[in-house]
Amino acid sequence: MAALSSPRSFLLQHPLHPSPKTPTFLPHKQPLRPKPSAVSCTVVRPPPVSISVANDRIFNFAAGPATLPESVILKAQAELYNYRGSGMSIMEMSHRGKEFDAVIKKAESDLRRLLAIPDDDYAVLFLQGGATTQFAAVPLNLCAPGDAVDYVVTGSWSDKAFKEAQKFCKANLIWSGKSDKYTKIPSFEGLEQNPNAKYLHICANETIHGVEFKNYPTPSNKDAVLVADMSSNFCSKPVDVSKFGVIYAGAQKNVGPSGVTIVIVRKDLIGNAQPITPVMLDYKIHADSASLYNTPPCFAIYICGLVFEDLLEQGGLVEVEKNNTKKAGILYDAIDGSDGFYVCPVEKSVRSLMNVPFTLQKSDLEKKFIEEAAKEGMVQLKGHRSVGGVRASIYNAMPLAGVGKLVAFMKDFQARHP
């Protein structure tokens, strides 16, 4: 076999075209049978998949796509070549086949268990386009062009959502934290809401600026609904879904790889999309098709399903929140206890459990800090390009050991740069 696959093999030296010695077969004549070859072929099978834990993994503090549970990656690896005896990979199979049908139904069922999503009242959709596409889908599905809606802008992502909504309805900016560099969240009592607003929109956790809603406002219009972009804290803690009309989240922070966006929408809000709504943004189309109107991001949904199983095995979101609170507490304590060497600009009462931004008192050391951390196996600590500094994203899958190693490095770095 080695000789046949060599670059000097006969087939590569002699392209497949007729040669002068190639016999011409006449009609009604049986072709001459070739003499048996002495060469035999061996079927090459892939080596068995190892599911042992790798020792060369680094701690990935990226904001997204973010770190995934190691057990999930290893399980996906083991199932990648031949998914549960199907004879094909999950990446190859039809989205309408029985195997994937079971995958997406199980993922939805486990997500409903995690968040206690009522079957009768809410639809769960697995969509594409990222949370950014939902900036347009929300107003297109929930209101008419002349309807008023309210937006609270606590960072870059809610600001983008507000600007997109202005194209499709009368979006009102009722509060912005821009003047304070997005370091706080307003008092709900002080919000001057439009009494006729169809919905009130918030970003539950601002990935870039590290501010997080610890509780949620109520729309002043009794017929309005609360809408939340939960991309970067989705499934990081329990949430009372009944307080929301729509929750949407890109998966690539806490529950999967990039490529799938999860939308939880109250069923009575479905079916009133504006006439201009593209078919791929219409909630009714996707709800009626059980998220299978077109080919969905199958592999990403499969990974989400494995993550949901993992979260349930941990004891559900109550236990997950305890772990996240502990990790964040250790990191914030290190920042606050550094005598100003490290500074987190966010108001303490609304500091995110997921994304921890901080700066160094000596800003010229930040590049060195990030480079040295990378050499120690801690990567993606550079702050977002719009704000600079350092940012450690410590989502569900970031182990306590990762935060512990970062804190130890921070203390050592400070000691070396008095």
Coordinates of C-alpha atoms in Angstrom, one line a residue:
M1 CA 0.0 0.0 0.0
A2 CA 2.9 2.4 0.7
A3 CA 4.1 2.0 -2.9
L4 CA 0.6 2.7 -4.3
S5 CA 0.2 5.9 -2.3
S6 CA 3.7 7.2 -3.1
P7 CA 4.0 10.4 -5.1
R8 CA 6.0 8.2 -7.6
S9 CA 3.1 5.7 -8.0
F10 CA 2.1 4.6 -11.5
L11 CA -1.2 6.5 -11.5
L12 CA 0.5 9.8 -10.7
Q13 CA 3.2 9.2 -13.3
H14 CA 0.7 8.1 -16.0
P15 CA -2.5 10.3 -16.1
L16 CA -5.7 8.6 -16.9
H17 CA -6.0 9.0 -20.7
P18 CA -5.9 6.4 -23.5
S19 CA -2.4 5.3 -24.5
P20 CA -1.4 3.9 -27.9
K21 CA -1.4 0.4 -26.3
T22 CA -4.9 0.7 -24.9
P23 CA -7.0 -2.0 -26.6
T24 CA -10.1 -0.9 -28.5
F25 CA -13.1 -3.1 -27.8
L26 CA -15.4 -3.8 -30.8
P27 CA -19.2 -4.2 -30.4
H28 CA -20.6 -7.6 -29.4
K29 CA -17.2 -8.6 -28.2
Q30 CA -16.5 -9.5 -24.6
P31 CA -13.6 -7.4 -23.2
L32 CA -10.5 -9.2 -22.1
R33 CA -10.5 -9.8 -18.4
P34 CA -7.4 -8.4 -16.7
K35 CA -5.1 -10.8 -15.1
P36 CA -5.4 -11.0 -11.3
S37 CA -3.0 -8.5 -9.6
A38 CA -0.7 -9.5 -6.9
V39 CA -1.5 -6.2 -5.1
S40 CA -4.0 -6.5 -2.3
C41 CA -5.8 -3.6 -0.6
T42 CA -6.2 -3.1 3.1
V43 CA -9.1 -1.1 4.6
V44 CA -7.6 1.7 6.8
R45 CA -9.7 2.3 9.9
P46 CA -9.2 5.3 12.1
P47 CA -7.4 4.7 15.4
P48 CA -9.7 4.2 18.5
V49 CA -10.7 7.4 20.1
S50 CA -9.1 8.2 23.4
I51 CA -11.4 9.8 25.9
S52 CA -8.7 10.3 28.6
V53 CA -8.4 13.9 29.9
A54 CA -5.7 15.8 28.0
N55 CA -2.9 17.4 30.0
D56 CA -2.1 20.1 27.5
R57 CA -5.3 22.2 27.8
I58 CA -5.0 25.8 28.6
F59 CA -7.3 28.1 30.6
N60 CA -9.3 30.1 28.0
F61 CA -10.8 33.3 29.3
A62 CA -12.3 34.4 26.0
A63 CA -15.6 36.2 25.9
G64 CA -16.9 34.0 23.1
P65 CA -16.6 31.6 21.5
A66 CA -15.7 30.5 25.0
T67 CA -14.5 27.5 26.9
L68 CA -16.6 24.4 27.0
P69 CA -16.8 21.7 29.6
E70 CA -14.0 19.3 29.0
S71 CA -16.3 16.3 29.6
V72 CA -18.6 17.6 26.8
I73 CA -15.7 18.0 24.3
L74 CA -14.4 14.5 25.1
K75 CA -17.9 13.0 24.7
A76 CA -18.4 14.8 21.4
Q77 CA -15.0 13.5 20.3
A78 CA -15.9 9.9 21.1
E79 CA -19.1 10.2 19.2
L80 CA -17.9 12.2 16.3
Y81 CA -16.9 9.5 13.8
N82 CA -19.9 7.1 14.4
Y83 CA -22.7 8.8 16.3
R84 CA -24.2 6.1 18.6
G85 CA -24.0 3.3 16.1
S86 CA -25.6 5.2 13.3
G87 CA -22.7 4.6 11.0
M88 CA -22.2 8.4 10.4
S89 CA -21.2 11.5 12.1
I90 CA -23.7 13.9 13.7
M91 CA -22.3 16.4 11.2
E92 CA -23.4 14.3 8.3
M93 CA -26.9 13.2 9.2
S94 CA -30.2 14.7 7.9
H95 CA -31.8 17.2 10.2
R96 CA -35.1 15.5 9.5
G97 CA -33.8 12.0 10.3
K98 CA -34.7 10.1 13.5
E99 CA -31.3 10.5 15.0
F100 CA -31.2 14.3 14.9
D101 CA -34.9 14.5 15.8
A102 CA -34.0 12.8 19.0
V103 CA -31.1 15.2 19.6
I104 CA -33.0 18.4 19.2
K105 CA -36.0 17.2 21.2
K106 CA -33.8 16.0 24.1
A107 CA -31.9 19.4 24.0
E108 CA -35.2 21.3 24.3
S109 CA -36.5 19.0 27.0
D110 CA -33.4 19.4 29.1
L111 CA -33.3 23.2 28.7
R112 CA -37.0 23.3 29.8
R113 CA -36.0 21.4 32.9
L114 CA -33.1 23.7 33.7
L115 CA -35.1 26.9 33.4
A116 CA -38.5 25.4 34.3
I117 CA -39.9 26.7 31.0
P118 CA -43.7 26.0 30.9
D119 CA -44.6 23.7 27.9
D120 CA -48.0 25.3 27.4
D121 CA -46.9 28.9 27.5
Y122 CA -43.5 29.2 25.9
A123 CA -41.9 28.1 22.6
V124 CA -38.2 27.3 22.5
L125 CA -36.5 28.0 19.2
F126 CA -33.0 27.0 18.0
L127 CA -32.2 29.7 15.4
Q128 CA -29.2 31.1 13.5
G129 CA -27.9 34.6 13.0
G130 CA -26.6 35.2 16.4
A131 CA -28.2 37.4 19.1
T132 CA -27.5 40.4 16.8
T133 CA -30.2 39.1 14.4
Q134 CA -32.7 39.2 17.3
F135 CA -32.1 42.9 17.6
A136 CA -34.3 43.2 14.4
A137 CA -36.5 40.1 15.0
V138 CA -37.8 41.3 18.3
P139 CA -39.4 44.5 17.1
L140 CA -40.5 42.9 13.9
N141 CA -42.4 40.2 15.7
L142 CA -43.7 42.1 18.7
C143 CA -45.0 45.4 17.4
A144 CA -46.2 47.5 14.5
P145 CA -44.1 50.2 12.8
G146 CA -45.8 52.9 14.8
D147 CA -45.7 51.3 18.2
A148 CA -43.5 52.6 21.0
V149 CA -41.0 50.4 22.8
D150 CA -38.5 51.2 25.6
Y151 CA -34.8 50.4 25.8
V152 CA -32.5 50.5 28.8
V153 CA -28.9 50.9 27.5
T154 CA -26.3 49.6 29.9
G155 CA -23.5 48.8 27.4
S156 CA -22.5 48.2 23.8
W157 CA -24.9 45.4 23.1
S158 CA -28.0 47.0 24.4
D159 CA -27.0 50.1 22.5
K160 CA -26.7 48.1 19.3
A161 CA -30.1 46.6 20.0
F162 CA -31.7 50.0 20.5
K163 CA -30.3 51.4 17.3
E164 CA -31.5 48.4 15.3
A165 CA -35.0 48.6 16.7
Q166 CA -35.3 52.2 15.6
K167 CA -35.6 50.9 12.0
F168 CA -38.8 49.0 12.7
C169 CA -40.7 50.9 15.4
K170 CA -40.6 53.9 17.7
A171 CA -37.8 52.9 20.0
N172 CA -37.3 55.1 23.1
L173 CA -34.1 55.4 25.0
I174 CA -35.3 55.7 28.6
W175 CA -31.9 55.3 30.2
S176 CA -28.2 55.2 29.1
G177 CA -25.1 54.5 31.2
K178 CA -22.8 55.9 28.5
S179 CA -21.9 59.0 30.4
D180 CA -20.6 56.8 33.3
K181 CA -18.8 54.5 30.8
Y182 CA -21.4 51.8 31.4
T183 CA -20.4 51.0 34.9
K184 CA -23.8 50.9 36.6
I185 CA -27.5 50.0 36.2
P186 CA -30.3 52.4 37.0
S187 CA -32.8 52.2 39.8
F188 CA -36.0 50.8 38.4
E189 CA -38.1 53.2 40.3
G190 CA -36.4 56.1 38.4
L191 CA -37.1 54.8 34.9
E192 CA -39.5 57.0 33.0
Q193 CA -41.2 54.4 30.9
N194 CA -43.6 55.1 28.1
P195 CA -47.0 54.1 29.3
N196 CA -47.9 52.8 25.9
A197 CA -44.7 50.9 25.2
K198 CA -45.2 47.4 23.8
Y199 CA -42.1 46.0 25.5
L200 CA -39.2 47.0 27.7
H201 CA -35.8 45.7 26.5
I202 CA -32.7 45.1 28.6
C203 CA -29.4 43.3 28.1
A204 CA -29.1 41.1 31.2
N205 CA -25.3 41.0 31.2
E206 CA -23.1 43.3 29.2
T207 CA -20.2 41.1 28.0
I208 CA -17.9 44.0 27.2
H209 CA -18.4 46.2 30.2
G210 CA -19.1 43.6 32.9
V211 CA -22.4 44.9 34.3
E212 CA -25.2 42.5 35.2
F213 CA -28.8 42.8 36.2
K214 CA -29.2 41.1 39.6
N215 CA -33.0 41.5 39.4
Y216 CA -35.3 42.7 36.6
P217 CA -37.6 45.7 36.0
T218 CA -41.3 45.4 35.3
P219 CA -42.8 47.2 32.3
S220 CA -45.2 50.0 33.5
N221 CA -47.7 49.2 30.8
K222 CA -49.6 46.2 32.1
D223 CA -49.9 44.8 28.6
A224 CA -46.2 45.2 27.8
V225 CA -43.6 42.5 28.1
L226 CA -40.0 42.4 29.3
V227 CA -37.5 41.3 26.6
A228 CA -33.9 40.3 27.6
D229 CA -30.7 39.6 25.7
M230 CA -29.2 37.0 28.0
S231 CA -26.4 35.9 25.7
S232 CA -23.5 36.1 28.2
N233 CA -25.3 34.9 31.4
F234 CA -27.8 32.4 29.9
C235 CA -28.0 29.3 32.1
S236 CA -25.5 30.7 34.6
K237 CA -28.2 31.0 37.3
P238 CA -31.9 30.3 37.8
V239 CA -34.3 32.7 36.0
D240 CA -38.1 33.1 36.4
V241 CA -39.0 32.8 32.8
S242 CA -42.6 33.8 33.5
K243 CA -41.4 37.4 34.0
F244 CA -40.3 37.7 30.3
G245 CA -42.1 37.8 27.0
V246 CA -38.9 37.0 25.1
I247 CA -35.4 35.7 26.2
Y248 CA -32.8 35.3 23.5
A249 CA -29.2 34.2 23.8
G250 CA -26.2 33.4 21.5
A251 CA -25.0 30.0 22.7
Q252 CA -21.3 30.6 22.4
K253 CA -20.8 31.9 26.0
N254 CA -22.2 29.3 28.4
V255 CA -24.1 26.6 26.5
G256 CA -22.4 25.7 23.2
P257 CA -20.3 26.7 20.2
S258 CA -21.1 29.6 18.0
G259 CA -23.8 29.1 15.3
V260 CA -27.0 28.6 17.3
T261 CA -29.2 31.3 19.0
I262 CA -31.8 30.2 21.5
V263 CA -35.1 32.1 21.7
I264 CA -37.6 31.5 24.4
V265 CA -40.8 33.3 23.4
R266 CA -44.3 33.4 25.0
K267 CA -46.7 31.7 22.6
D268 CA -49.3 34.4 22.6
L269 CA -46.7 36.8 21.2
I270 CA -46.2 34.6 18.1
G271 CA -48.0 35.2 14.9
N272 CA -48.2 39.0 14.7
A273 CA -45.1 39.8 12.7
Q274 CA -44.9 42.9 10.6
P275 CA -45.6 42.2 6.9
I276 CA -42.0 43.1 5.9
T277 CA -40.6 40.5 8.3
P278 CA -38.2 38.1 6.4
V279 CA -39.3 34.5 6.7
M280 CA -36.2 33.6 8.6
L281 CA -37.0 36.2 11.3
D282 CA -40.6 35.2 11.8
Y283 CA -41.1 33.4 15.1
K284 CA -44.3 31.7 13.9
I285 CA -42.5 30.1 10.9
H286 CA -39.9 28.5 13.3
A287 CA -42.3 27.6 16.0
D288 CA -44.6 25.8 13.6
S289 CA -41.6 24.0 12.1
A290 CA -40.1 23.0 15.5
S291 CA -36.9 24.9 14.6
L292 CA -36.6 22.8 11.4
Y293 CA -38.0 25.2 8.8
N294 CA -34.5 25.1 7.1
T295 CA -31.4 23.2 8.0
P296 CA -30.5 24.3 11.5
P297 CA -27.0 24.4 13.0
C298 CA -27.1 20.7 13.8
F299 CA -23.7 20.2 15.4
A300 CA -24.0 23.3 17.5
I301 CA -27.5 22.1 18.8
Y302 CA -26.0 18.7 19.6
I303 CA -23.2 20.3 21.7
C304 CA -25.8 22.5 23.5
G305 CA -27.7 19.3 24.3
L306 CA -24.5 17.8 25.9
V307 CA -24.0 21.0 27.9
F308 CA -27.6 20.9 29.2
E309 CA -27.0 17.3 30.3
D310 CA -23.9 18.4 32.1
L311 CA -25.6 21.3 33.9
L312 CA -28.4 18.9 35.0
E313 CA -25.8 16.4 36.3
Q314 CA -24.2 19.2 38.3
G315 CA -27.5 19.7 40.2
G316 CA -29.1 22.3 38.0
L317 CA -28.7 26.0 37.9
V318 CA -28.9 26.6 41.6
E319 CA -25.6 24.7 42.0
V320 CA -24.2 26.3 38.9
E321 CA -24.9 29.8 40.3
K322 CA -23.1 28.8 43.6
N323 CA -20.0 27.8 41.6
N324 CA -20.1 31.0 39.5
T325 CA -20.5 33.2 42.6
K326 CA -17.5 31.5 44.3
K327 CA -15.3 31.9 41.2
A328 CA -16.2 35.6 40.7
G329 CA -15.8 36.3 44.5
I330 CA -12.2 35.0 44.4
L331 CA -11.3 37.1 41.4
Y332 CA -13.0 40.3 42.6
D333 CA -11.4 39.9 46.0
A334 CA -8.0 39.7 44.4
I335 CA -8.7 42.9 42.4
D336 CA -10.1 44.9 45.4
G337 CA -7.3 43.6 47.7
S338 CA -4.5 44.7 45.4
D339 CA -4.2 48.3 46.9
G340 CA -5.1 49.8 43.6
F341 CA -2.7 47.8 41.5
Y342 CA -5.8 46.3 39.8
V343 CA -9.0 48.3 39.4
C344 CA -12.5 47.1 38.4
P345 CA -14.5 50.1 37.3
V346 CA -17.9 48.5 37.7
E347 CA -20.2 49.4 40.6
K348 CA -19.9 46.5 43.1
S349 CA -23.7 45.9 43.3
V350 CA -23.9 45.1 39.6
R351 CA -20.6 43.4 38.9
S352 CA -21.0 40.5 36.4
L353 CA -20.4 36.9 37.5
M354 CA -19.4 36.1 33.9
N355 CA -17.2 38.9 32.6
V356 CA -14.7 40.6 34.9
P357 CA -13.0 43.7 33.3
F358 CA -10.2 45.4 35.1
T359 CA -7.3 47.7 34.4
L360 CA -3.8 48.0 35.9
Q361 CA -2.9 51.2 37.7
K362 CA 0.2 51.3 35.5
S363 CA -1.5 51.0 32.1
D364 CA 1.8 50.5 30.4
L365 CA 2.1 47.1 32.1
E366 CA -1.2 45.7 30.7
K367 CA 0.4 44.4 27.5
K368 CA 3.1 42.6 29.5
F369 CA 0.5 41.2 31.9
I370 CA -1.5 39.7 29.0
E371 CA 1.6 38.3 27.3
E372 CA 3.1 36.7 30.4
A373 CA -0.3 35.2 31.4
A374 CA -0.5 33.6 27.9
K375 CA 3.0 32.0 28.5
E376 CA 1.6 30.5 31.7
G377 CA -1.4 29.0 29.8
M378 CA -4.0 31.6 30.4
V379 CA -5.2 33.2 27.2
Q380 CA -7.7 35.7 25.8
L381 CA -7.4 38.1 28.7
K382 CA -7.1 41.2 26.5
G383 CA -10.1 43.6 27.1
H384 CA -12.5 44.4 24.2
R385 CA -10.9 46.6 21.6
S386 CA -13.5 49.4 22.4
V387 CA -12.5 49.7 26.1
G388 CA -9.0 48.1 26.4
G389 CA -7.6 46.9 29.7
V390 CA -8.0 43.3 30.8
R391 CA -11.1 41.1 30.8
A392 CA -11.5 37.6 32.3
S393 CA -14.6 35.8 31.2
I394 CA -15.3 33.1 33.7
Y395 CA -18.4 31.3 32.3
N396 CA -19.9 28.1 33.6
A397 CA -17.2 25.9 32.1
M398 CA -14.2 27.8 33.5
P399 CA -13.0 25.6 36.4
L400 CA -12.2 27.0 39.8
A401 CA -8.6 26.0 39.2
G402 CA -8.5 28.4 36.2
V403 CA -9.6 31.3 38.4
G404 CA -7.2 30.2 41.1
K405 CA -4.3 30.1 38.7
L406 CA -5.1 33.6 37.4
V407 CA -5.3 35.1 40.9
A408 CA -2.0 33.5 41.8
F409 CA -0.4 35.0 38.7
M410 CA -1.9 38.4 39.4
K411 CA -0.4 38.4 42.9
D412 CA 3.0 37.3 41.6
F413 CA 2.9 39.9 38.8
Q414 CA 2.1 42.6 41.3
A415 CA 5.0 41.5 43.5
R416 CA 7.4 41.7 40.6
H417 CA 6.2 45.2 39.6
P418 CA 6.1 47.3 42.8

